[in-house]
Coordinates of C-alpha atoms and ligand atoms in Angstrom, one line a residue:
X728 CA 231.3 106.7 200.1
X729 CA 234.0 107.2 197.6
X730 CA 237.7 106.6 198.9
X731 CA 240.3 109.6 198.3
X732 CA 243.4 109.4 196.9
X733 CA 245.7 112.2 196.8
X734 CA 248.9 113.4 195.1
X735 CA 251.7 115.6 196.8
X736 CA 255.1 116.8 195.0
X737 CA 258.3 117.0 196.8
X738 CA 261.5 118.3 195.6
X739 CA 260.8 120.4 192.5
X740 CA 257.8 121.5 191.0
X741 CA 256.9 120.2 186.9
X742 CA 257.4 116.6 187.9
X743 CA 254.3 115.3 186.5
X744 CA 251.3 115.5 189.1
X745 CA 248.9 115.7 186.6
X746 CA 250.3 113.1 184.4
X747 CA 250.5 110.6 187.2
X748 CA 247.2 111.0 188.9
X749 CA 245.4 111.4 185.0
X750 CA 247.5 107.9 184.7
X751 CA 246.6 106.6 188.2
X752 CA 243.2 106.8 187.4
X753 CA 243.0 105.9 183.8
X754 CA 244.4 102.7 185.4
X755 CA 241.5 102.3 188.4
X756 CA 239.1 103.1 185.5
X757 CA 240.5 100.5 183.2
X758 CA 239.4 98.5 186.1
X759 CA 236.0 99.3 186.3
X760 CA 236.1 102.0 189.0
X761 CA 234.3 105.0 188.9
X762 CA 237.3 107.8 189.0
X763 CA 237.5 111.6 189.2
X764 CA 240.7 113.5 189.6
X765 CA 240.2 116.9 191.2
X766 CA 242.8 119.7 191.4
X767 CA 244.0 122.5 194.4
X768 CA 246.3 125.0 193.4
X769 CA 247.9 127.5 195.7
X770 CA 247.6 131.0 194.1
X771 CA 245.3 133.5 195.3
X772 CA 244.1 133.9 191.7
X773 CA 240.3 132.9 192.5
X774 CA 240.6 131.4 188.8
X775 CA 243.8 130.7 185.8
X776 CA 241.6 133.0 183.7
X777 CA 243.5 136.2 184.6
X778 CA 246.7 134.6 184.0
X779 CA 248.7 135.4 181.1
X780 CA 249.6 132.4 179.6
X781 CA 253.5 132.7 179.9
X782 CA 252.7 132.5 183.8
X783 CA 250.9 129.2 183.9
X784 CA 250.4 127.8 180.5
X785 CA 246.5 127.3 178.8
X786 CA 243.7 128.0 180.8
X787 CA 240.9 124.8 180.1
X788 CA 237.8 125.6 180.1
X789 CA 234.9 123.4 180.8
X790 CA 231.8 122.5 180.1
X791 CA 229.9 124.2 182.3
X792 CA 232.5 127.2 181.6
X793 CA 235.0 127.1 184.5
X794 CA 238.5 128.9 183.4
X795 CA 240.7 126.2 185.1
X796 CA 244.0 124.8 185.0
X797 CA 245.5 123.1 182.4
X798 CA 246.1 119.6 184.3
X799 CA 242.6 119.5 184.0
X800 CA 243.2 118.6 180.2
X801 CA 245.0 116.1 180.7
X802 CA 242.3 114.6 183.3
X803 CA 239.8 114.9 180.9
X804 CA 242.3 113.7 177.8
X805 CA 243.1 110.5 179.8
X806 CA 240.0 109.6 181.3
X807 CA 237.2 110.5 178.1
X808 CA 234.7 111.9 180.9
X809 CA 234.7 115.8 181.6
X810 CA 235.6 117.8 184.9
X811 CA 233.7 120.7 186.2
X812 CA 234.2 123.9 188.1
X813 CA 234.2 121.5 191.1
X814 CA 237.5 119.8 190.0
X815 CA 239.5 122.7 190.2
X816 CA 239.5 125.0 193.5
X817 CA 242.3 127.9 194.1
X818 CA 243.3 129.7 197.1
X819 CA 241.8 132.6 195.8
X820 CA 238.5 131.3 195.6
X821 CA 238.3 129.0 198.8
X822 CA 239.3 132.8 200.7
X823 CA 236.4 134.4 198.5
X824 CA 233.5 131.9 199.9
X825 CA 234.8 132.0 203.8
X826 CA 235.1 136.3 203.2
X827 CA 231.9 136.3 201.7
X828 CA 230.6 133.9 204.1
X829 CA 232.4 136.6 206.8
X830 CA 230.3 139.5 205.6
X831 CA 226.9 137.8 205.3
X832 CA 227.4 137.2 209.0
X833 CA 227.9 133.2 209.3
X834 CA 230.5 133.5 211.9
X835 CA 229.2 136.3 214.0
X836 CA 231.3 137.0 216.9
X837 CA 234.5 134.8 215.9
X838 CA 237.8 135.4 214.7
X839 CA 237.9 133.7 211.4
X840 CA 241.5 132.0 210.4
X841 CA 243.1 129.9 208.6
X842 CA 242.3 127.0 211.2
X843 CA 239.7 126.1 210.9
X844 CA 237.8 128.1 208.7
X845 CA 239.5 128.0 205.5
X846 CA 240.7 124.3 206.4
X847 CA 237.1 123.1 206.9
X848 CA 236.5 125.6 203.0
X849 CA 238.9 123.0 201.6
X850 CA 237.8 119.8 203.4
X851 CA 233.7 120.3 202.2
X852 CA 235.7 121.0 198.7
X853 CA 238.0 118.2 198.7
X854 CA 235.4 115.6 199.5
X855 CA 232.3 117.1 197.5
X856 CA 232.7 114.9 194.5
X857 CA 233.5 111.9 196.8
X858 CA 229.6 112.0 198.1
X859 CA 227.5 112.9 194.7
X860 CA 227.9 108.7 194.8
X861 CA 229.1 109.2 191.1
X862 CA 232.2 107.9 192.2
X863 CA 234.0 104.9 193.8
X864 CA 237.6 107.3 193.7
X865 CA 238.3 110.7 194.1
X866 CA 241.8 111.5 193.1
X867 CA 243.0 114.9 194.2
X868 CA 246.5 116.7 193.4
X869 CA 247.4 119.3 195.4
X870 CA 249.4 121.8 193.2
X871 CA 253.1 123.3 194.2
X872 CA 255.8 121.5 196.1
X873 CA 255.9 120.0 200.0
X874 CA 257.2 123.0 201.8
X875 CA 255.7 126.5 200.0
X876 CA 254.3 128.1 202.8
X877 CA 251.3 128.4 200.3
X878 CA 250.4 125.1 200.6
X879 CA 250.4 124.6 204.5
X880 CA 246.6 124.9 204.7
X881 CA 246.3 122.1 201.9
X882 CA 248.7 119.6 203.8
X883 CA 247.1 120.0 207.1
X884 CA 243.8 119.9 205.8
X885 CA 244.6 116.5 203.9
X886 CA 246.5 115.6 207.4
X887 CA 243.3 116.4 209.1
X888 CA 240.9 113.9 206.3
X889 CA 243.1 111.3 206.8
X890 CA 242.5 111.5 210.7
X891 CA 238.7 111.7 210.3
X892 CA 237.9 108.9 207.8
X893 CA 238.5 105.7 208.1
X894 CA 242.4 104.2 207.9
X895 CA 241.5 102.6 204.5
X896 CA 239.4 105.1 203.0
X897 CA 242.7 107.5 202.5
X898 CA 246.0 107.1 200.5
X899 CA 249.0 109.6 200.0
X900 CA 251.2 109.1 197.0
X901 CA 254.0 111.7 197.3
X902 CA 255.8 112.1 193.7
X903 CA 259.3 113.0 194.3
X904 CA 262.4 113.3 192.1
X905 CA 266.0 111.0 192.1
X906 CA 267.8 113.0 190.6
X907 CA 271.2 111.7 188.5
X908 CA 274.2 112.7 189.3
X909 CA 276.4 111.9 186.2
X910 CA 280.3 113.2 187.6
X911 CA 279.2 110.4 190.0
X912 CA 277.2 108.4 187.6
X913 CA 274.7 107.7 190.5
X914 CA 271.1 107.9 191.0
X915 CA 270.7 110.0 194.4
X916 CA 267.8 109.3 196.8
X917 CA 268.5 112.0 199.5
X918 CA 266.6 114.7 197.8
X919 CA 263.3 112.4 198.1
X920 CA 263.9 111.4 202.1
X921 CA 264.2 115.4 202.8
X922 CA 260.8 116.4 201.3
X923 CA 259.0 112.4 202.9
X924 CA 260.8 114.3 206.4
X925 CA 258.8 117.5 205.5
X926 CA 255.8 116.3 204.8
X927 CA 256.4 114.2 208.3
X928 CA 257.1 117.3 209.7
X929 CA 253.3 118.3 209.3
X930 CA 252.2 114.9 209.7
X931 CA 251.5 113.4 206.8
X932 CA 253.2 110.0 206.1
X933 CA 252.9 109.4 202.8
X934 CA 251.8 105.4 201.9
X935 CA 253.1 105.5 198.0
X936 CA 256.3 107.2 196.8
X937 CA 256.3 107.7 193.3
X938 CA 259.8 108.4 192.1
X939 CA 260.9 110.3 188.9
X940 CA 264.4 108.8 187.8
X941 CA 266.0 109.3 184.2
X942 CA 267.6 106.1 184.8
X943 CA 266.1 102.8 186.0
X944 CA 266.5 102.5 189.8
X945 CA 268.2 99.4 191.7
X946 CA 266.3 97.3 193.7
X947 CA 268.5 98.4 196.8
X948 CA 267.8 101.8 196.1
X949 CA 264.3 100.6 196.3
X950 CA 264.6 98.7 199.8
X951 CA 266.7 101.9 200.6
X952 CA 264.0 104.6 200.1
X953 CA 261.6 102.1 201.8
X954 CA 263.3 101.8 204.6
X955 CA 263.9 105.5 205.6
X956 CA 261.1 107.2 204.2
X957 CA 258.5 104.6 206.1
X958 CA 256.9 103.0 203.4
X959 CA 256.1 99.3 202.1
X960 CA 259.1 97.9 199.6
X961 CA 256.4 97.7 197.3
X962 CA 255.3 101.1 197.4
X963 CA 258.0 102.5 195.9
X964 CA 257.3 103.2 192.5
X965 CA 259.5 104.1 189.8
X966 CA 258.5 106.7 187.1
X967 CA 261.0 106.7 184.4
X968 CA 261.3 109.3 181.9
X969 CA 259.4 108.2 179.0
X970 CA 259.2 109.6 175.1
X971 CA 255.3 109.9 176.0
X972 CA 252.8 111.2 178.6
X973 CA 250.2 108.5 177.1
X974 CA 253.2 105.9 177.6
X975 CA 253.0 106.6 181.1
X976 CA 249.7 104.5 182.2
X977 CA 251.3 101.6 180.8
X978 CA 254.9 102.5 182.4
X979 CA 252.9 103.0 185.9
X980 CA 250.9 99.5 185.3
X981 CA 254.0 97.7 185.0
X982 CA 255.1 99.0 188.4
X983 CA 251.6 97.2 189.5
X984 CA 250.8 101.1 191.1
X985 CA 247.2 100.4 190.5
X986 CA 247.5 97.3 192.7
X987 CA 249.2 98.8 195.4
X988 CA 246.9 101.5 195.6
X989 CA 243.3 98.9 195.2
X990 CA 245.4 96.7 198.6
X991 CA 245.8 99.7 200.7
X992 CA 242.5 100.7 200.2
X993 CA 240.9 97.6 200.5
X994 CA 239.2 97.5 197.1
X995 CA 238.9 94.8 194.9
X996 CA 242.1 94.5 192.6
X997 CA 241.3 91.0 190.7
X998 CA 238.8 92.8 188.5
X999 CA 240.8 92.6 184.6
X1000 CA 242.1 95.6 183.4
X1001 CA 241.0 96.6 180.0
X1002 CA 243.3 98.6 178.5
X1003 CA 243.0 97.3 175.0
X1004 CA 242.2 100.5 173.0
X1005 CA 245.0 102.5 175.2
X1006 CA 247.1 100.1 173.8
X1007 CA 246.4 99.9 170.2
X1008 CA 246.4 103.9 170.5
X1009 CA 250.3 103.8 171.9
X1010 CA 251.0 101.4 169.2
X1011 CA 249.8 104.0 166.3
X1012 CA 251.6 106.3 167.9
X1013 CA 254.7 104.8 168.1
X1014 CA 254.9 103.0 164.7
X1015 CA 253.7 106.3 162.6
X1016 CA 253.2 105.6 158.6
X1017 CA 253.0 109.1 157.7
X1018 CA 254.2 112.5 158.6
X1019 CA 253.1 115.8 158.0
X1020 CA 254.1 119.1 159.5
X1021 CA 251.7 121.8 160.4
X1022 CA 252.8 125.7 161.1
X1023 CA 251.4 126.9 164.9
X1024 CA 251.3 130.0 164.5
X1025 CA 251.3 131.9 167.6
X1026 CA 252.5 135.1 169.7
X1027 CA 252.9 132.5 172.9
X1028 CA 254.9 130.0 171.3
X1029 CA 258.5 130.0 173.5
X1030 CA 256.1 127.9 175.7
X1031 CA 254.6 124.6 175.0
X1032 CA 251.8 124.7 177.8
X1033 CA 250.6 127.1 176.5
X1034 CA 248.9 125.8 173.5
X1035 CA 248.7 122.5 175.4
X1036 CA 245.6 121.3 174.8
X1037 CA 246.2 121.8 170.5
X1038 CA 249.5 120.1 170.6
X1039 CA 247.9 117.4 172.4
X1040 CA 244.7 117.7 169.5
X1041 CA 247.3 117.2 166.9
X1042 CA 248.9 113.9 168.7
X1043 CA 245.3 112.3 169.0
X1044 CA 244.4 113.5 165.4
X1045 CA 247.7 112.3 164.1
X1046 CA 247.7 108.7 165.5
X1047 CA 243.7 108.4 163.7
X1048 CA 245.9 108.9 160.8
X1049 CA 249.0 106.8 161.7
X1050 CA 250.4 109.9 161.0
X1051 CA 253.1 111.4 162.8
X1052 CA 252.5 115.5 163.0
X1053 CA 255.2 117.7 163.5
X1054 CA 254.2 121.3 164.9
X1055 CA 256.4 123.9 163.9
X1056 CA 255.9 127.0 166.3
X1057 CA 255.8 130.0 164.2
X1058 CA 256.0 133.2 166.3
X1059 CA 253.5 135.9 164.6
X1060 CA 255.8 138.8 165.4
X1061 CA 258.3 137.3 162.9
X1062 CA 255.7 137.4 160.1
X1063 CA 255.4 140.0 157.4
X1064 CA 254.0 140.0 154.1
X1065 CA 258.0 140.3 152.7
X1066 CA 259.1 136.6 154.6
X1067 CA 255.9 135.0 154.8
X1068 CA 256.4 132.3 151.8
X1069 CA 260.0 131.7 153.1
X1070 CA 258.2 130.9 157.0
X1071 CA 255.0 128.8 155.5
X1072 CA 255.9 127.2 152.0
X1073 CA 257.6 124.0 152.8
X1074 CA 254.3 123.3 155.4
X1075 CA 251.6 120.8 154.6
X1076 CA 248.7 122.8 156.6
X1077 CA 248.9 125.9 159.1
X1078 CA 246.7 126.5 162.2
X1079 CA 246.5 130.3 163.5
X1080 CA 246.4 130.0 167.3
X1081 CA 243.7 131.9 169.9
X1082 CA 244.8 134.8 172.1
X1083 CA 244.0 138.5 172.8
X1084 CA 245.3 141.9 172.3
X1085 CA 247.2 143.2 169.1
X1086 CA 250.2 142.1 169.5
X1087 CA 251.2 139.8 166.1
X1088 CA 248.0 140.5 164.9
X1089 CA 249.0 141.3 161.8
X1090 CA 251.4 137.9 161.1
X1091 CA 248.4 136.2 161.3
X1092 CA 246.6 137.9 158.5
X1093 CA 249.7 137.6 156.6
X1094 CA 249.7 133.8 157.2
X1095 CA 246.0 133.4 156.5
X1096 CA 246.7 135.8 153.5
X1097 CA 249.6 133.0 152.2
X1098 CA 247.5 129.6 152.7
X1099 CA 244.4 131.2 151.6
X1100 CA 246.2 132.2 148.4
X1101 CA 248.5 128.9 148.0
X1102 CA 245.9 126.5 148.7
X1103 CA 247.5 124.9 152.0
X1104 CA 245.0 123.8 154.4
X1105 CA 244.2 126.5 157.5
X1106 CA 242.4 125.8 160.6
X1107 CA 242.0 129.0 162.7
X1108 CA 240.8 128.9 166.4
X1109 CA 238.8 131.9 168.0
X1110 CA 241.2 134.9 167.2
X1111 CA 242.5 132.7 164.5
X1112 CA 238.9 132.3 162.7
X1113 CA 238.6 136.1 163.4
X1114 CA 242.0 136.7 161.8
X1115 CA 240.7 134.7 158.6
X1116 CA 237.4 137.1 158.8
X1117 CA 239.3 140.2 159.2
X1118 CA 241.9 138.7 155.9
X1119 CA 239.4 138.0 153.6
X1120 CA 237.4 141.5 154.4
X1121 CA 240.7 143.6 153.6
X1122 CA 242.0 141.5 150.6
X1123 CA 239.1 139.7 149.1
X1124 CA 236.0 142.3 149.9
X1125 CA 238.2 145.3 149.3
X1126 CA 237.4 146.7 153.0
X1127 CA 240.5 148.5 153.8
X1128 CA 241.4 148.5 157.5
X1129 CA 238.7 146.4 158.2
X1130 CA 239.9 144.8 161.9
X1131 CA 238.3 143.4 165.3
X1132 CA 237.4 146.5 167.1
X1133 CA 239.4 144.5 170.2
X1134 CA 242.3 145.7 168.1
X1135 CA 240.9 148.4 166.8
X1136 CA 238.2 150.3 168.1
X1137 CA 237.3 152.9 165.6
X1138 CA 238.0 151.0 162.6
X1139 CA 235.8 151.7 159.1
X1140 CA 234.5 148.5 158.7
X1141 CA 234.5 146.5 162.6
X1142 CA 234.0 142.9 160.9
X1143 CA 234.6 141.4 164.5
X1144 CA 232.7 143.1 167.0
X1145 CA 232.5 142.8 170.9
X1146 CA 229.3 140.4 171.5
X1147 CA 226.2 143.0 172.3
X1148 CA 225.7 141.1 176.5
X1149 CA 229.7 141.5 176.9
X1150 CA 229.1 145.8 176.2
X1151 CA 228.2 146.0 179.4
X1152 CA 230.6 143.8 181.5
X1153 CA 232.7 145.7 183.5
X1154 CA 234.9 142.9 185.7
X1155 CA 237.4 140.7 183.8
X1156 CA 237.2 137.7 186.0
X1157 CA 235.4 134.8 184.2
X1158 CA 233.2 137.1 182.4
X1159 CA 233.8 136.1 178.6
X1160 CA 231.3 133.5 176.9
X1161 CA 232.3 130.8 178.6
X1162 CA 231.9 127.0 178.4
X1163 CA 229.4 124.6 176.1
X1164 CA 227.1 126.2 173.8
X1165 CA 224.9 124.7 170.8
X1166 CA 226.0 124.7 167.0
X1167 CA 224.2 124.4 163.8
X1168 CA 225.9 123.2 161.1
X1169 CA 224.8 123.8 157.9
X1170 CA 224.4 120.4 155.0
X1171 CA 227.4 120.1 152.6
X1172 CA 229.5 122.0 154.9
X1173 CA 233.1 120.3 155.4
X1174 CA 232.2 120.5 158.9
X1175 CA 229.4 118.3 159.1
X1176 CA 230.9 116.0 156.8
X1177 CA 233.6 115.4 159.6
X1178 CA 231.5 115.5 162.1
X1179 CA 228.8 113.7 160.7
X1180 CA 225.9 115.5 162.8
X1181 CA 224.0 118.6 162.2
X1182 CA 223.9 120.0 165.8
X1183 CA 227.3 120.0 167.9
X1184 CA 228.4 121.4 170.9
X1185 CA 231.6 123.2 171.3
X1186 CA 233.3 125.2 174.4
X1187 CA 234.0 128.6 174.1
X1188 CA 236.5 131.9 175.7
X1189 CA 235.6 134.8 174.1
X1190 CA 234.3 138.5 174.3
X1191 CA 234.2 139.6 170.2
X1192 CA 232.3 137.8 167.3
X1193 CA 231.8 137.9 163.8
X1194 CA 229.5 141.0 163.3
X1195 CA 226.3 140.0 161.0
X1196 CA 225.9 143.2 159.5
X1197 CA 228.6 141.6 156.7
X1198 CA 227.2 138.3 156.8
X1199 CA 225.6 138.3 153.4
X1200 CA 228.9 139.9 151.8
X1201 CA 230.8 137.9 152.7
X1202 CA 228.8 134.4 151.8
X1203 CA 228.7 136.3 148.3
X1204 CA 232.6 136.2 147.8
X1205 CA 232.9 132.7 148.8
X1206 CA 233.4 133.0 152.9
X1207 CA 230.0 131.1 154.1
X1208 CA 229.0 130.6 157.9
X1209 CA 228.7 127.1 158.2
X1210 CA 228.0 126.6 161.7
X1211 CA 225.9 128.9 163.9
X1212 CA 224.4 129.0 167.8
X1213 CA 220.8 128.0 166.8
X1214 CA 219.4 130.5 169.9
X1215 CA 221.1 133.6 168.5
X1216 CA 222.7 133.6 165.3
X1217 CA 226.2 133.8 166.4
X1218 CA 228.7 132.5 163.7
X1219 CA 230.5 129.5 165.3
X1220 CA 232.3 128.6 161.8
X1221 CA 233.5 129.8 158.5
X1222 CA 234.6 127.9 155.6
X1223 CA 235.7 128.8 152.2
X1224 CA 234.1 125.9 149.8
X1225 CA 236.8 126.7 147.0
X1226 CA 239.9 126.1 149.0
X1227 CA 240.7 122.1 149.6
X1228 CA 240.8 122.7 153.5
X1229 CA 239.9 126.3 155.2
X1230 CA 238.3 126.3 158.6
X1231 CA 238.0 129.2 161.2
X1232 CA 235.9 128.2 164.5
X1233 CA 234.7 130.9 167.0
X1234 CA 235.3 128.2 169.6
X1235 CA 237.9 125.6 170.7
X1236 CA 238.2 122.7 169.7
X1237 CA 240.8 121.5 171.4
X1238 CA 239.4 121.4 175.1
X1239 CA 237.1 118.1 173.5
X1240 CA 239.8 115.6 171.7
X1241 CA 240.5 112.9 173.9
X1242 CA 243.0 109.9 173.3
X1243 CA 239.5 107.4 172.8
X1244 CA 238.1 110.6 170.5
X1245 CA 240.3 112.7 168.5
X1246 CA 238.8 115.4 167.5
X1247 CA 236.6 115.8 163.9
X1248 CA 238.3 118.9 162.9
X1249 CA 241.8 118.5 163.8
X1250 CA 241.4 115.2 162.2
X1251 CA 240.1 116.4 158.7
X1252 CA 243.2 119.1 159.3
X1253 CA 245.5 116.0 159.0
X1254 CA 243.7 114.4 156.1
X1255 CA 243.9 117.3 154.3
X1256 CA 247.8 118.2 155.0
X1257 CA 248.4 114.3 153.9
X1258 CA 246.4 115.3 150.8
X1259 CA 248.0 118.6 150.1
X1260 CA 251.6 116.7 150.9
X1261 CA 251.5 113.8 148.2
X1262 CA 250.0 116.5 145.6
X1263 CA 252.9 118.1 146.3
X1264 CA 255.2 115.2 145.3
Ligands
LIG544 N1 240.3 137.9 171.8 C1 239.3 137.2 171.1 C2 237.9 137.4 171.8 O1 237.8 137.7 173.0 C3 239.6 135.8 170.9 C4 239.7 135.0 172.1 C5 240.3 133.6 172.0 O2 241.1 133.4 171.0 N2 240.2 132.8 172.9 O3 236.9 137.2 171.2

């Protein structure tokens, strides 16, 4: 049986769950264990996909097409292995089974409540991976802070595992902040001995703290927080700010965390670690030879998380490079044909972000418009390959209003066109084309020169696709489909063979570059920009 870690926040929220316990168990894996990380969250959304992305930053998909939350990136980022629907359970969807369950008659003649019914929904879920026996570690966050009411259930149901199994087979690490105090110029452990009394409170004692500090922390302040939040003096660990989140594993394996965890529960901590390829990866990054900067352009951009998982893409793609990339967010609404070359001409490539709905719509085709035009390299993702389809119909093919009839409904010439099975979907709720699907790429394609392999595999979120009726006018011009779903035709990729670097790609490409395996496309984006940078010198 697997052993179960799991990650609590105290004090404030955006401390870093995800980063620790990606770290955590990058660190356990370096040592030969068998980890998964696994996250709750405590909305009654029964998945992220409904979210808007200002309310809770990307939504990753999977493979096997689960909308999920971003943290889930960074699992999959750190550790090279991919999550599942399994990895990410909400409120929402843990009431949905025990209702469901309700109505087909499974507790007939009892009241169903929070204890025990939807405690014993999120015990089988949080120990489900544990017993596939694919894994020797289950790492799970719990999402939100010690003390929402929201995240009760969670707390007593981990309270309630940790009574069950074994005393070894269970570990808490509670991640807290000490927050600086600069009129007094001290570090200030209070905050973190409140939210260790909360989670008391409910009776959960956590074995690790995990402390997020700005400044290095004393070794008194150490023996201090030992002493009144219950735990070993060796068990509190510091987390200092770093410039980084892939510094972070190395930051956390200098604190020995990964030892202190392996002692408590009993495991085997003599094994080596091999970190070797982390380490030559932190070193590229740090000691950059290069630099390029590439235009986001976006209607989301006032928020980092939520192109996450592409300005992580451009950091992996970038250090394969030695390159350092600097993303300048370019807001779409901002963008007209007037101020375009003032927004894009001093960039060495442009990417033209996913998203939905009309709004800066039209910036985008004015970018695509500009690099198309100028020669700088363009990668567009989902609505930014459909952006590049609808450009090149209006300027190059001479369709006039030619649009996505998402945006436009009734327009003359719909070049992107809702996909025939979505016509009759009526809910919103993880509905779109979701998850892994095949690609063909055709020979002499840029794409299969980076990629080196004919058939690929690439994870999708969307409801509209290039519309085939315009296929052949379009390869005419000088727009070919280079990539395409082998079972039913779908365009997956367009290129334009004249231009040094243009790329649109129906899917996304960022939910698959990892630290260990930047990704092909983002990577050729970089080689291109350093390209199209020293011809411009
Ligand atoms: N809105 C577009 C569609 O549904 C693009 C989606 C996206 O960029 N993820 O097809």
């Amino acid at each position: 049986m697997a052993k179960y870690i799991f990650v609590t926040g105290g004090v404030t929220s955006s401390l870093g769950k995800g980063i620790f316990a990606a770290s955590l168990a990058k660190l356990l894996q370096a040592r030969g264990y068998r980890v998964t990380i696994q996250k709750f969250d405590p909305y009654i959304n029964v998945d992220p996909g409904t979210l808007n992305p200002y309310e809770h930053g990307e939504c990753y998909v999977t493979e096997d097409g689960a909308e999920t939350d971003l943290d889930l990136g960074h699992y999959e980022r750190f550790l090279n292995i991919p999550t599942s629907q399994a990895n990410n359970v909400t409120t929402g969807r843990v009431y949905q089974t025990v209702i469901n369950k309700e109505r087909e008659g499974a507790y007939l003649g009892k009241t169903v409540q929070v204890i025990p019914h939807i405690t014993d929904e999120i015990k089988h879920r949080m120990l489900m991976l544990g017993k596939t026996g694919e894994y020797d570690i289950v790492i799970t966050e719990i999402g939100g802070t010690v003390g929402d009411i929201e995240a009760l259930p969670y707390i007593e149901t981990l309270r309630q595992i940790r009574w069950e199994l074994d005393e070894h087979d269970t570990l808490v690490c509670h991640l807290t902040l000490i927050p600086y105090l600069k009129s007094a110029k001290e570090l200030k452990t209070k905050p973190t001995q409140h939210s260790v009394k909360e989670l008391q409170t409910i009776g959960v004692r956590p074995d690790i703290l995990v402390c997020r500090t700005e400044m290095p922390m004393t070794d008194e302040m150490r023996k201090k927080l030992a002493l009144f939040c219950n735990v070993n003096r060796d068990s509190v660990i510091q987390a200092l700010d770093v410039e980084s989140i892939y510094v972070v594993p190395l930051e956390m394996q200098k604190e020995k965390a990964d030892i202190t965890v392996l002692k408590k529960l009993q495991l085997p901590f003599d094994k080596p670690s091999d970190l070797t390829k982390w380490n030559v990866f932190v070193e590229k990054l740090r000691n950059p030879q290069h630099e390029v900067r590439i235009g986001l352009v976006g209607k989301y951009i006032e928020l980092q998380d939520a192109y996450k998982s592409i300005h992580e893409s451009f950091i992996h793609a970038g250090t394969l490079h030695e390159c350092k990339v600097i993303v300048e967010p370019i807001h779409s609404e901002h963008i007209d044909s007037q101020n375009v070359n003032s927004k894009l001409a001093h960039l060495d490539g442009v990417l033209v972000a996913p998203g939905f709905g009309n709004r800066g719509i039209e910036g985008k085709i004015d970018a695509i418009k500009y690099v198309r035009e100028n020669n700088i390299p363009f990668f567009g993702i989902c609505l930014g390959m459909q952006c590049a389809v609808i450009e090149f119909a209006r300027n190059v093919l001479g369709m006039k209003n030619a649009h996505s009839t998402e945006m436009e409904p009734d327009t003359p010439f719909p070049v992107i066109d809702m996909m025939a099975e979505q016509k009759t979907i009526k809910n919103k709720g993880g509905t779109m084309r979701l998850g892994a699907y095949r690609c063909d790429l055709t020979p002499n394609s840029i794409a299969i020169g980076l990629y080196k392999d004919e058939h690929i595999s690439e994870r999708h979120r969307h409801r509209y696709e290039f519309n085939n009726t315009y296929l052949e006018q379009f390869e005419k011009a000088g727009m070919l489909a280079t990539g395409k779903n082998p079972d039913t035709g779908l365009v997956e990729i367009v290129e334009i063979p004249s231009h040094p670097y243009f790329i649109g790609v129906q899917f996304h490409p960022e939910l698959k570059s990892t630290v260990y395996n930047p990704h092909p496309l983002f990577a050729g984006l970089i080689g291109a920009a350093l390209k199209y940078k020293a011809s411009k010198n």
